[in-house]
PDB file of C-alpha atoms in Angstrom:
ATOM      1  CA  UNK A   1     -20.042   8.426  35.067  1.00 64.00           C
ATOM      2  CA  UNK A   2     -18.285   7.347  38.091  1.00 75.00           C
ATOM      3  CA  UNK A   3     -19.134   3.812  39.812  1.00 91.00           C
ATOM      4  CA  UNK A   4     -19.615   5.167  43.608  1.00 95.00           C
ATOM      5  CA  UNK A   5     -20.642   1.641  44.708  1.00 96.00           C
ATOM      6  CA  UNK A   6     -17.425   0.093  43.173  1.00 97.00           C
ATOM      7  CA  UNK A   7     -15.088   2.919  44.004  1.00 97.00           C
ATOM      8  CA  UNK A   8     -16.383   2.514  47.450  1.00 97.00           C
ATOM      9  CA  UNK A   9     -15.755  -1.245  47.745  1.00 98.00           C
ATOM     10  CA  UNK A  10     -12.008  -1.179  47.271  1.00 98.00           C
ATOM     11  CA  UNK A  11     -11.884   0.949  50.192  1.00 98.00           C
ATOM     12  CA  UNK A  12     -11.837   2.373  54.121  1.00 98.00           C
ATOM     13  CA  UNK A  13     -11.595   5.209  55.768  1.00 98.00           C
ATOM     14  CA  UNK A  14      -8.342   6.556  56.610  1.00 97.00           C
ATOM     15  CA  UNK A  15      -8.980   8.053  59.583  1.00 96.00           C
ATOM     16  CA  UNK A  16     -11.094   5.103  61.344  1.00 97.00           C
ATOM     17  CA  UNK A  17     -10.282   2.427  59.092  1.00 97.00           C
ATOM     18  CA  UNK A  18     -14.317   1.601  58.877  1.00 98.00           C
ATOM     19  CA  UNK A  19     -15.238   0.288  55.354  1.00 98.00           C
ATOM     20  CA  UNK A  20     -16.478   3.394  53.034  1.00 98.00           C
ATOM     21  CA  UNK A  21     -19.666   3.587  51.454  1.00 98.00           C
ATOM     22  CA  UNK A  22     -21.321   6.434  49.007  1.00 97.00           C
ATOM     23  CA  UNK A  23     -23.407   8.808  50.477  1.00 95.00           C
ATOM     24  CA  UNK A  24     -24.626  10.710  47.801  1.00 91.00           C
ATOM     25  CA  UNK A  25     -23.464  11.756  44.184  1.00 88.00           C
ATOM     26  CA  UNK A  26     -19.834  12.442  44.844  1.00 93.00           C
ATOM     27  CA  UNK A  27     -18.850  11.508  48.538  1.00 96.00           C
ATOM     28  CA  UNK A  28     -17.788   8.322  50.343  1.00 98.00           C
ATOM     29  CA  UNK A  29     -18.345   8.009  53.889  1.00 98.00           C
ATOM     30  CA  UNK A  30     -17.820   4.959  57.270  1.00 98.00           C
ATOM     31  CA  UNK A  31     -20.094   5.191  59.700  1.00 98.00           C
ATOM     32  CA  UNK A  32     -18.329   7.263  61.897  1.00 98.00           C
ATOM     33  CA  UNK A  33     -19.749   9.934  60.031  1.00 97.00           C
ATOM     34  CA  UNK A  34     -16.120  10.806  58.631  1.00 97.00           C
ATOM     35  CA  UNK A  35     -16.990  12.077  54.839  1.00 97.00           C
ATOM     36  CA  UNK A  36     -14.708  12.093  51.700  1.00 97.00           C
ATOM     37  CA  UNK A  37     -14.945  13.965  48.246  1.00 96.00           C
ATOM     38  CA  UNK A  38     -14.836  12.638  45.443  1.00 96.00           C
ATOM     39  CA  UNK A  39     -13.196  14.216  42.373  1.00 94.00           C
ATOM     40  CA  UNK A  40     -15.405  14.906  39.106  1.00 91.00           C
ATOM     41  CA  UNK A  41     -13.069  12.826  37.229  1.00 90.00           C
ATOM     42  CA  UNK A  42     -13.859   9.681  38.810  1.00 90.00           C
ATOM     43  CA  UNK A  43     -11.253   9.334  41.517  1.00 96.00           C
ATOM     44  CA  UNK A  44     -11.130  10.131  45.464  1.00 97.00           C
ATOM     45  CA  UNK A  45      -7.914  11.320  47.490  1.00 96.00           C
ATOM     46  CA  UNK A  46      -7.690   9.511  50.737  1.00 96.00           C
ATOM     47  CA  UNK A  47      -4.303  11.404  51.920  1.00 93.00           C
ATOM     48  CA  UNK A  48      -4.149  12.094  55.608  1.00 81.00           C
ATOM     49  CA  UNK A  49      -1.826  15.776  55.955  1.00 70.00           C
ATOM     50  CA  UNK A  50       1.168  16.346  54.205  1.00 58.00           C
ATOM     51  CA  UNK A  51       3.396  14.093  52.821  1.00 56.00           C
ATOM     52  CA  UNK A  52       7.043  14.387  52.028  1.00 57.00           C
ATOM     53  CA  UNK A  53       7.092  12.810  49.163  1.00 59.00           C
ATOM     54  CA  UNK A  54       5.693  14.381  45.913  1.00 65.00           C
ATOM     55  CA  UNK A  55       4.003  12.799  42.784  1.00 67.00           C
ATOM     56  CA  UNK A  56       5.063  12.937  39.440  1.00 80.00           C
ATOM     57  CA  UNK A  57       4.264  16.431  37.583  1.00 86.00           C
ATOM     58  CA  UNK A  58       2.641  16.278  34.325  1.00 86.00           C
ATOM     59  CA  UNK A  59       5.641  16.616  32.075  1.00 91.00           C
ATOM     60  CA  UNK A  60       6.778  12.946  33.638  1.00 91.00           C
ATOM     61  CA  UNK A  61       3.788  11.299  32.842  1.00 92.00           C
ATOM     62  CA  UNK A  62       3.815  13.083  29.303  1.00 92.00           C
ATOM     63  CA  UNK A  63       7.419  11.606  29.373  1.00 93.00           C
ATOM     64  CA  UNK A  64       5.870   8.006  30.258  1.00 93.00           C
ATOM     65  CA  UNK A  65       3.652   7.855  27.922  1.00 92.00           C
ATOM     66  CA  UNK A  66       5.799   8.597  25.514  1.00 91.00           C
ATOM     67  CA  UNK A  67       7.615   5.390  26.462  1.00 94.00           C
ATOM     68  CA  UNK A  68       4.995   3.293  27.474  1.00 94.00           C
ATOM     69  CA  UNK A  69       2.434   4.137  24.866  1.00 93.00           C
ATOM     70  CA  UNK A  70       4.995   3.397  22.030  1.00 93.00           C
ATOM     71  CA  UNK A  71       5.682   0.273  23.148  1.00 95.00           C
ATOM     72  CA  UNK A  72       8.702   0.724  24.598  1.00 96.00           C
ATOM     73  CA  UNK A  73       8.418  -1.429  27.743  1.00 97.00           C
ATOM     74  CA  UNK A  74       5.129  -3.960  25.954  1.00 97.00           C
ATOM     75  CA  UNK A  75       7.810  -6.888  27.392  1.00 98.00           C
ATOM     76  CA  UNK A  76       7.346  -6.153  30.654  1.00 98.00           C
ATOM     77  CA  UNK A  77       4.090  -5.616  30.396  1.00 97.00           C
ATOM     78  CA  UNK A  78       3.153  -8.758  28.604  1.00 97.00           C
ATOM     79  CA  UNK A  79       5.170 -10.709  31.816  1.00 98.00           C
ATOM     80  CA  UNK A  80       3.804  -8.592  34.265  1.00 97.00           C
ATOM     81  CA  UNK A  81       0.123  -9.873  33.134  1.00 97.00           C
ATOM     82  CA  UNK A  82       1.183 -13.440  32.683  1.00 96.00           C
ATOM     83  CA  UNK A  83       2.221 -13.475  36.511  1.00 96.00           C
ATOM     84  CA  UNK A  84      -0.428 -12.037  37.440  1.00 95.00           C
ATOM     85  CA  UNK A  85      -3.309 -13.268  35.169  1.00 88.00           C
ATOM     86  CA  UNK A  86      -6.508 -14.287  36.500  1.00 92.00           C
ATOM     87  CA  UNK A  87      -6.926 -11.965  38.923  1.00 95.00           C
ATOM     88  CA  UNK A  88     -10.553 -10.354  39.374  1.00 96.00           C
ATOM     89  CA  UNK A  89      -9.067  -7.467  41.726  1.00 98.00           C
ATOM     90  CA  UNK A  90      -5.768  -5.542  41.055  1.00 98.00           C
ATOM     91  CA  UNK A  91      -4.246  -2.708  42.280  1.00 98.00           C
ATOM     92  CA  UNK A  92      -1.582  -0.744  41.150  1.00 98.00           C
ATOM     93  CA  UNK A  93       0.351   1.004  43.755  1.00 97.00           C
ATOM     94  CA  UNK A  94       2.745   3.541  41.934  1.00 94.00           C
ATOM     95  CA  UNK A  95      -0.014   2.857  38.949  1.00 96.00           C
ATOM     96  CA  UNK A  96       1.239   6.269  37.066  1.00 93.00           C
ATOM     97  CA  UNK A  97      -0.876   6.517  34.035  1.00 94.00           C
ATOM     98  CA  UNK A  98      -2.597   3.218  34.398  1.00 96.00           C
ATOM     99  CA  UNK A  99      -0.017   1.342  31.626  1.00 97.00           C
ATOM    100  CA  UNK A 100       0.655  -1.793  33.074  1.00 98.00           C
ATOM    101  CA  UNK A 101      -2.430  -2.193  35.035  1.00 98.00           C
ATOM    102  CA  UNK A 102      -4.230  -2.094  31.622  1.00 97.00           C
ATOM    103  CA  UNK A 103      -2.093  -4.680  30.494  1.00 97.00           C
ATOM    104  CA  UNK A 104      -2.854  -7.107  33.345  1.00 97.00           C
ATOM    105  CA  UNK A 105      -6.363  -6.058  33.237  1.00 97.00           C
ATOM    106  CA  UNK A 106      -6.686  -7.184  29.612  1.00 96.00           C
ATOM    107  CA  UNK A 107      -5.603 -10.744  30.289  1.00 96.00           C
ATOM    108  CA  UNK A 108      -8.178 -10.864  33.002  1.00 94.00           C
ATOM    109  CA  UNK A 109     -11.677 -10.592  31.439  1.00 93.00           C
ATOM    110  CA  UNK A 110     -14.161  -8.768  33.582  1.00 94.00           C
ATOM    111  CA  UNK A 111     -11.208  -7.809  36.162  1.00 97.00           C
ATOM    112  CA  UNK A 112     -11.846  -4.740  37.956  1.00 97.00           C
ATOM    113  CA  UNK A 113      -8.305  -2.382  38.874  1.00 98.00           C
ATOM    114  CA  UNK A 114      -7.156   0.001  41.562  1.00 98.00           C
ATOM    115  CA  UNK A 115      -4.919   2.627  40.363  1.00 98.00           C
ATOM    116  CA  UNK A 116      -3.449   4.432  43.184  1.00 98.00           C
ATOM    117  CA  UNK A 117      -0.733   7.024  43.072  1.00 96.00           C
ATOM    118  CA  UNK A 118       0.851  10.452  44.963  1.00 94.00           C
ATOM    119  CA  UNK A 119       0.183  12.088  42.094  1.00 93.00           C
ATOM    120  CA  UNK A 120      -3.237  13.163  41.255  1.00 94.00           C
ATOM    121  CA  UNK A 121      -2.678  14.092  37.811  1.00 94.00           C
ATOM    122  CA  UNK A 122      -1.699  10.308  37.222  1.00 95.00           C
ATOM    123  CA  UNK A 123      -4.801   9.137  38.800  1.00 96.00           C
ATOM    124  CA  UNK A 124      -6.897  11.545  36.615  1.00 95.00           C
ATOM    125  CA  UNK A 125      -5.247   9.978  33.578  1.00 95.00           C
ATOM    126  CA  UNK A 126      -5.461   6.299  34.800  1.00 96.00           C
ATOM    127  CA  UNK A 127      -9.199   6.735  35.773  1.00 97.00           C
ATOM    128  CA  UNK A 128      -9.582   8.373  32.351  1.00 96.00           C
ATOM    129  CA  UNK A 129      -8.005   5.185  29.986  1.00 95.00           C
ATOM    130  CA  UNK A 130     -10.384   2.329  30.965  1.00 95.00           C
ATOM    131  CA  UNK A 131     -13.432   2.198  32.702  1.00 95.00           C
ATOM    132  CA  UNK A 132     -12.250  -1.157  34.593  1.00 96.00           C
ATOM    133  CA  UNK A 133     -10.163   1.344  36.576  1.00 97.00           C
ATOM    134  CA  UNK A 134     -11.102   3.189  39.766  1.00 97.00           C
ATOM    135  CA  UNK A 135      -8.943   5.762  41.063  1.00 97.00           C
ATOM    136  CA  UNK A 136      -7.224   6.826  44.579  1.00 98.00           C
ATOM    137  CA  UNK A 137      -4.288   9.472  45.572  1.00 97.00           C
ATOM    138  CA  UNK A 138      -2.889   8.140  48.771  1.00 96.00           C
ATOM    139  CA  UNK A 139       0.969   8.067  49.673  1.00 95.00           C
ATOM    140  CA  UNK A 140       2.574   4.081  50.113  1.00 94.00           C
ATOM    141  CA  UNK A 141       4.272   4.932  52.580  1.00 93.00           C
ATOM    142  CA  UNK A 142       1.583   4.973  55.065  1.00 94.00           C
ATOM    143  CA  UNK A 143      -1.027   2.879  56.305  1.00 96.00           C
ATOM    144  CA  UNK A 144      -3.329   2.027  52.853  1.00 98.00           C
ATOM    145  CA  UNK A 145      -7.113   3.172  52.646  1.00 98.00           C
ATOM    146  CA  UNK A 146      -7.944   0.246  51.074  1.00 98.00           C
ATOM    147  CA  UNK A 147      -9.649  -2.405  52.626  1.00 98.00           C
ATOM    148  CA  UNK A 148      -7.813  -5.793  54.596  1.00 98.00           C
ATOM    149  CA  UNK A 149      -8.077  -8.774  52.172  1.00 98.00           C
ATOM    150  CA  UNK A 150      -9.530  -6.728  49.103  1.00 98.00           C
ATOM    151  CA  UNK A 151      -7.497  -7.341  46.472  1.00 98.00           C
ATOM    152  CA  UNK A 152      -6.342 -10.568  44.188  1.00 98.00           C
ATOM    153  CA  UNK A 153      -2.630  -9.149  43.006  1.00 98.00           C
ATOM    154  CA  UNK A 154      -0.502  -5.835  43.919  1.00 98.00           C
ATOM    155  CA  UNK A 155       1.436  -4.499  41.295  1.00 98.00           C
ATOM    156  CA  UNK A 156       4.628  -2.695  42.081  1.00 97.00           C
ATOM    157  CA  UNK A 157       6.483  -1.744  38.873  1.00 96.00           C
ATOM    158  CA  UNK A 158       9.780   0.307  39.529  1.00 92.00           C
ATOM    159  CA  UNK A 159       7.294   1.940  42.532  1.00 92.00           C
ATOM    160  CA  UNK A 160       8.359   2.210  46.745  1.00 91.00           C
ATOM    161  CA  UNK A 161       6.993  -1.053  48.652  1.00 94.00           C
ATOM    162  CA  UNK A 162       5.080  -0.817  51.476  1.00 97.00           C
ATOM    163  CA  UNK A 163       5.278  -4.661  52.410  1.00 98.00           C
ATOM    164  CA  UNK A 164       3.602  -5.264  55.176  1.00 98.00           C
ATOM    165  CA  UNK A 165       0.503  -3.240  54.177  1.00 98.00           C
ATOM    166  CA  UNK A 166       0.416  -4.861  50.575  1.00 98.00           C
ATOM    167  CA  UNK A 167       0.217  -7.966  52.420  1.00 98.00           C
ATOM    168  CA  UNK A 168      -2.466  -7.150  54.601  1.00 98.00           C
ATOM    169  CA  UNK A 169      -4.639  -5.702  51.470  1.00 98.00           C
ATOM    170  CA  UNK A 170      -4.150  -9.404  49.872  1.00 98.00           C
ATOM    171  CA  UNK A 171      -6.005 -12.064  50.200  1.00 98.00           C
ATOM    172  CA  UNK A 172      -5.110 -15.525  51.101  1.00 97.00           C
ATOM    173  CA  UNK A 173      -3.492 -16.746  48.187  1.00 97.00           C
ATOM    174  CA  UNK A 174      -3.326 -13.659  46.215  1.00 98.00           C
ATOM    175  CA  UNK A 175      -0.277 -12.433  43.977  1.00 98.00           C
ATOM    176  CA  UNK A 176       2.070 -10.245  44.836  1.00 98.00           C
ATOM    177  CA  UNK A 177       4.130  -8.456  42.039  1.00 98.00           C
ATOM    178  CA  UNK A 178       6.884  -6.219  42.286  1.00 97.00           C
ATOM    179  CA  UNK A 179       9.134  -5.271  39.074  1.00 96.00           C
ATOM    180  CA  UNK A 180      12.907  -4.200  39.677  1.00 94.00           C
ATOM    181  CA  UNK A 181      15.721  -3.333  37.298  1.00 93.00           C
ATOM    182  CA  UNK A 182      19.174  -4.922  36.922  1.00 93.00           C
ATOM    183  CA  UNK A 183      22.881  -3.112  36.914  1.00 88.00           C
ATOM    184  CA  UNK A 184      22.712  -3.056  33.362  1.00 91.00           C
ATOM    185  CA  UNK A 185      18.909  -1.753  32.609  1.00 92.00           C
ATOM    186  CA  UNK A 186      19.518   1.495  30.645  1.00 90.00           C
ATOM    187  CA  UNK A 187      23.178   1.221  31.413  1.00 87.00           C
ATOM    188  CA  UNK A 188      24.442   2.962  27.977  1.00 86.00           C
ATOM    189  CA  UNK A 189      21.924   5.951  29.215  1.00 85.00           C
ATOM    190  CA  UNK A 190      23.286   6.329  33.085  1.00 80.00           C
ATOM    191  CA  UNK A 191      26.723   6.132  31.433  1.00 78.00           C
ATOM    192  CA  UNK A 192      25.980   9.263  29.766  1.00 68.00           C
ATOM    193  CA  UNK A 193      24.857  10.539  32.803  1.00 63.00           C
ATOM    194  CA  UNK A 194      21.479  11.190  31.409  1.00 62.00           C
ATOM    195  CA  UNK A 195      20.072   9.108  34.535  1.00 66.00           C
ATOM    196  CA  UNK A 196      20.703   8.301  38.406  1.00 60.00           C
ATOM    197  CA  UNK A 197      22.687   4.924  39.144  1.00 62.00           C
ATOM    198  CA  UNK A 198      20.566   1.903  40.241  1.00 60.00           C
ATOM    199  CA  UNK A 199      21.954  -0.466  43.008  1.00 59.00           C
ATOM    200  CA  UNK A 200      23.164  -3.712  41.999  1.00 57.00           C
ATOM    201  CA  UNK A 201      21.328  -5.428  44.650  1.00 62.00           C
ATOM    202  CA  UNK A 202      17.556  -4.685  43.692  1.00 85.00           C
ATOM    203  CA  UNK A 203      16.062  -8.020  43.468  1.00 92.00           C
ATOM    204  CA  UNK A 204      17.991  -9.776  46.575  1.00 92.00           C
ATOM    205  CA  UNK A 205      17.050  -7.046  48.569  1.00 92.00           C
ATOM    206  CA  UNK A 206      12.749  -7.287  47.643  1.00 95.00           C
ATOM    207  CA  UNK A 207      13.490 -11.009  48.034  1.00 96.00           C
ATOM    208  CA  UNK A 208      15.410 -10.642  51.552  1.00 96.00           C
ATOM    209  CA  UNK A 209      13.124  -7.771  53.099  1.00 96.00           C
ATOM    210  CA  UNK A 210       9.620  -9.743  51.980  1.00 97.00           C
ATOM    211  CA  UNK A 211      11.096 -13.577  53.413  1.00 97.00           C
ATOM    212  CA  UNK A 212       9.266 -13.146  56.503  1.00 97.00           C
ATOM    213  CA  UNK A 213       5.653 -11.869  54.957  1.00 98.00           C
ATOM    214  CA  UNK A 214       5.629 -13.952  51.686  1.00 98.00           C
ATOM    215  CA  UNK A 215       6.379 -16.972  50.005  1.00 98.00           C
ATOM    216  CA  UNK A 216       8.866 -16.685  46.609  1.00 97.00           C
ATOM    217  CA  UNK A 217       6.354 -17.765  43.516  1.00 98.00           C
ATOM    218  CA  UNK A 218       9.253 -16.983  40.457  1.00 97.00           C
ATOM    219  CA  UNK A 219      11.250 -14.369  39.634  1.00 97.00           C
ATOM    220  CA  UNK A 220      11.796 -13.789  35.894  1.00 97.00           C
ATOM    221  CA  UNK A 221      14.763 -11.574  33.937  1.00 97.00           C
ATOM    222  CA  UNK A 222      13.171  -9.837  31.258  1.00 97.00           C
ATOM    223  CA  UNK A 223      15.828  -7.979  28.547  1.00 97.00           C
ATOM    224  CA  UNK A 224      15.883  -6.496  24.868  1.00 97.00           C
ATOM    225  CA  UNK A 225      18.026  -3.759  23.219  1.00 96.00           C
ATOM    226  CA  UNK A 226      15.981  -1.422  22.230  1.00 95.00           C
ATOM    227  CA  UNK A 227      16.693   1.505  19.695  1.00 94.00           C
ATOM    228  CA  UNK A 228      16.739   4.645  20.733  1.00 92.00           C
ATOM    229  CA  UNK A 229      15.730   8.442  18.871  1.00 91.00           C
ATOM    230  CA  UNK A 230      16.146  11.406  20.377  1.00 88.00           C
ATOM    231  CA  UNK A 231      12.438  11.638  21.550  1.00 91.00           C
ATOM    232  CA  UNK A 232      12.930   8.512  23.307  1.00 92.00           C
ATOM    233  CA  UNK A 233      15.820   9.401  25.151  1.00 89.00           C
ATOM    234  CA  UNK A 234      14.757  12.513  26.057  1.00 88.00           C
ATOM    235  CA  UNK A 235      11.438  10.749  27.695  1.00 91.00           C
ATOM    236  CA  UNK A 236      13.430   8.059  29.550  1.00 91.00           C
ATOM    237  CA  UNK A 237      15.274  10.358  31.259  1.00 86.00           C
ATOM    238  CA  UNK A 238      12.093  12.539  31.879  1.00 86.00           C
ATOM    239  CA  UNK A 239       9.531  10.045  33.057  1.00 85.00           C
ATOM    240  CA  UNK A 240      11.515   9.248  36.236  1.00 69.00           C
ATOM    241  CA  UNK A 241      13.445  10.359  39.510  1.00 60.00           C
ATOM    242  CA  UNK A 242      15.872  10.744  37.148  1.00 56.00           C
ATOM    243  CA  UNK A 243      14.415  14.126  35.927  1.00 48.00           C
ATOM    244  CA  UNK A 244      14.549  16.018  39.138  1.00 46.00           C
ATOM    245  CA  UNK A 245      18.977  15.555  38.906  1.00 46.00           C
ATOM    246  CA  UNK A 246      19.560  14.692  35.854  1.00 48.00           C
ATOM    247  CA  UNK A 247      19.612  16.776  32.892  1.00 48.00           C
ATOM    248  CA  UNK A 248      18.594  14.490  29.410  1.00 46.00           C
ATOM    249  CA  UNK A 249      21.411  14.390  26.550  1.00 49.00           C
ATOM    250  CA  UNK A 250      19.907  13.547  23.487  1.00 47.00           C
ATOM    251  CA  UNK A 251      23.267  13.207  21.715  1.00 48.00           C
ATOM    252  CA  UNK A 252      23.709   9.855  22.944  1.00 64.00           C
ATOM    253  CA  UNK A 253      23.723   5.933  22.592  1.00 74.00           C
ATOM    254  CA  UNK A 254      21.928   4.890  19.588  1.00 86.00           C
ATOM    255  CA  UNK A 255      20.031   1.634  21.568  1.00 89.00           C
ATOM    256  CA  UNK A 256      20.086   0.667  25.040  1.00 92.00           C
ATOM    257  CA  UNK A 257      19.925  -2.703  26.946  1.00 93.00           C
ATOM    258  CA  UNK A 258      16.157  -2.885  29.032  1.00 95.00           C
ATOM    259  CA  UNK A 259      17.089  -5.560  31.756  1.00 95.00           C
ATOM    260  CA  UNK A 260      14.198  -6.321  34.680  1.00 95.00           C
ATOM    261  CA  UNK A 261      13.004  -8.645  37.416  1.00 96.00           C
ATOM    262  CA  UNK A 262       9.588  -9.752  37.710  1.00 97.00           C
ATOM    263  CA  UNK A 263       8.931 -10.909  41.189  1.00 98.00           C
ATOM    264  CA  UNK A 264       6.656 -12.743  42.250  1.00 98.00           C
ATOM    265  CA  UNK A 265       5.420 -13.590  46.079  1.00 98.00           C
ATOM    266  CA  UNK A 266       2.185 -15.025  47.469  1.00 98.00           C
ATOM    267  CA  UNK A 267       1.857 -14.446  51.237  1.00 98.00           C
ATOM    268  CA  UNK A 268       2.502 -16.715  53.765  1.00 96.00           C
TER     269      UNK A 268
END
């Protein structure tokens, strides 16, 4: 059974930018009078027209799971919630399935999460893994529906950064979080040209374009080999932008180097 009243409280409208409350069974609504469904499954879409992005289809997040369930990426996890950890009020923008906001979740007892995402099959399946998690489909890109000050920490794992509005959702003192990979993260895969290229740059460019809203907290390099079947390989290259131009090769490297940057940034 969905939470309304908790749902409600992460959020605000997206036309006015009121504060949403429930109105009845399944519908939020500001006082404007401006009324929003929500889903069955336990999760509300807040997004305002088209957008020209598009979420992740349900073979990706099959993909994703494959990795993240299996324990492929439990490193970054496991430094994403030490970062992050205590934090009573998370969200996950670019939250996917819900993975690593479980994991920073779990090191928070009684934490409450936000898992937003284009994609509303994601949401469904985030909403669906723990009941600390609310759900919302609303594109980063544009101005959040989620109220100013709201949250404790915004995770960003390999997800587009909408800076100034994740700043604005924070509250004084709160925890910014943004994961990023290196040149060499899945290098032995890209080589195969089983995956797109990733800039060099990643890090000093999230550092750079956030100096003027936040304050640098750390910034830690997490890296492992990791061994590599065919089903893995075939879901790494899946569970990304890599499989909308890249077709997988499952022939390939028999391990691969994982090499990340946690970030973290409090605002100023």
């Amino acid at each position: 059974m969905t939470d309304l009243t908790r749902l409600a409280s992460w959020l605000r409208c997206p036309v006015c930018e009121l504060d949403l409350e429930p109105v009845d069974r399944l519908t939020l609504g500001c006082a404007n009078g401006h009324r929003h469904d929500v889903n069955k499954r336990g999760y509300v879409s807040l997004l305002r027209g088209g957008s020209k992005f598009i979420g992740d289809t349900a073979e990706m997040l099959d993909a994703r799971d494959t990795v993240l369930e299996g324990g492929a990426y439990a490193p970054i996890a496991a430094a994403l919630a030490a970062a992050v950890a205590p934090a009573a009020h998370v969200l996950d923008a670019g939250a996917g399935t819900g993975y690593y906001l479980r994991a920073v979740l779990a090191a928070s007892p009684g934490a409450a999460g936000l898992a937003m995402d284009l994609s509303p099959t994601a949401v469904a399946r985030a909403v669906r893994s723990s009941p600390e998690v609310d759900g919302l489909v609303a594109d980063t890109w544009r101005p959040l529906p989620v109220r100013s000050h709201r949250v404790d920490a915004v995770l960003d794992v390999f997800a587009p950064r909408n800076l100034p509005e994740f700043h604005r959702v924070l509250r004084p003192g709160g925890t910014l979080a943004v994961v990023v990979p290196r040149a060499e993260h899945l290098a032995s895969l890209r080589e195969a040209g089983t995956m797109l290229d990733i800039p060099t740059d990643k890090a000093e460019d999230v550092i750079a374009s956030a100096d003027a809203l936040y304050a640098p907290l750390a910034r830690e390099h997490v890296a492992y080999d990791l061994a590599l079947n065919d089903a893995l390989r075939l879901a790494l290259a899946g569970m990304g932008p890599s499989a909308r131009h890249a077709a997988a090769s499952p022939a390939e490297a028999a391990e691969t180097t994982v090499s990340v940057d946690v970030l973290t940034f409090t605002p100023r």
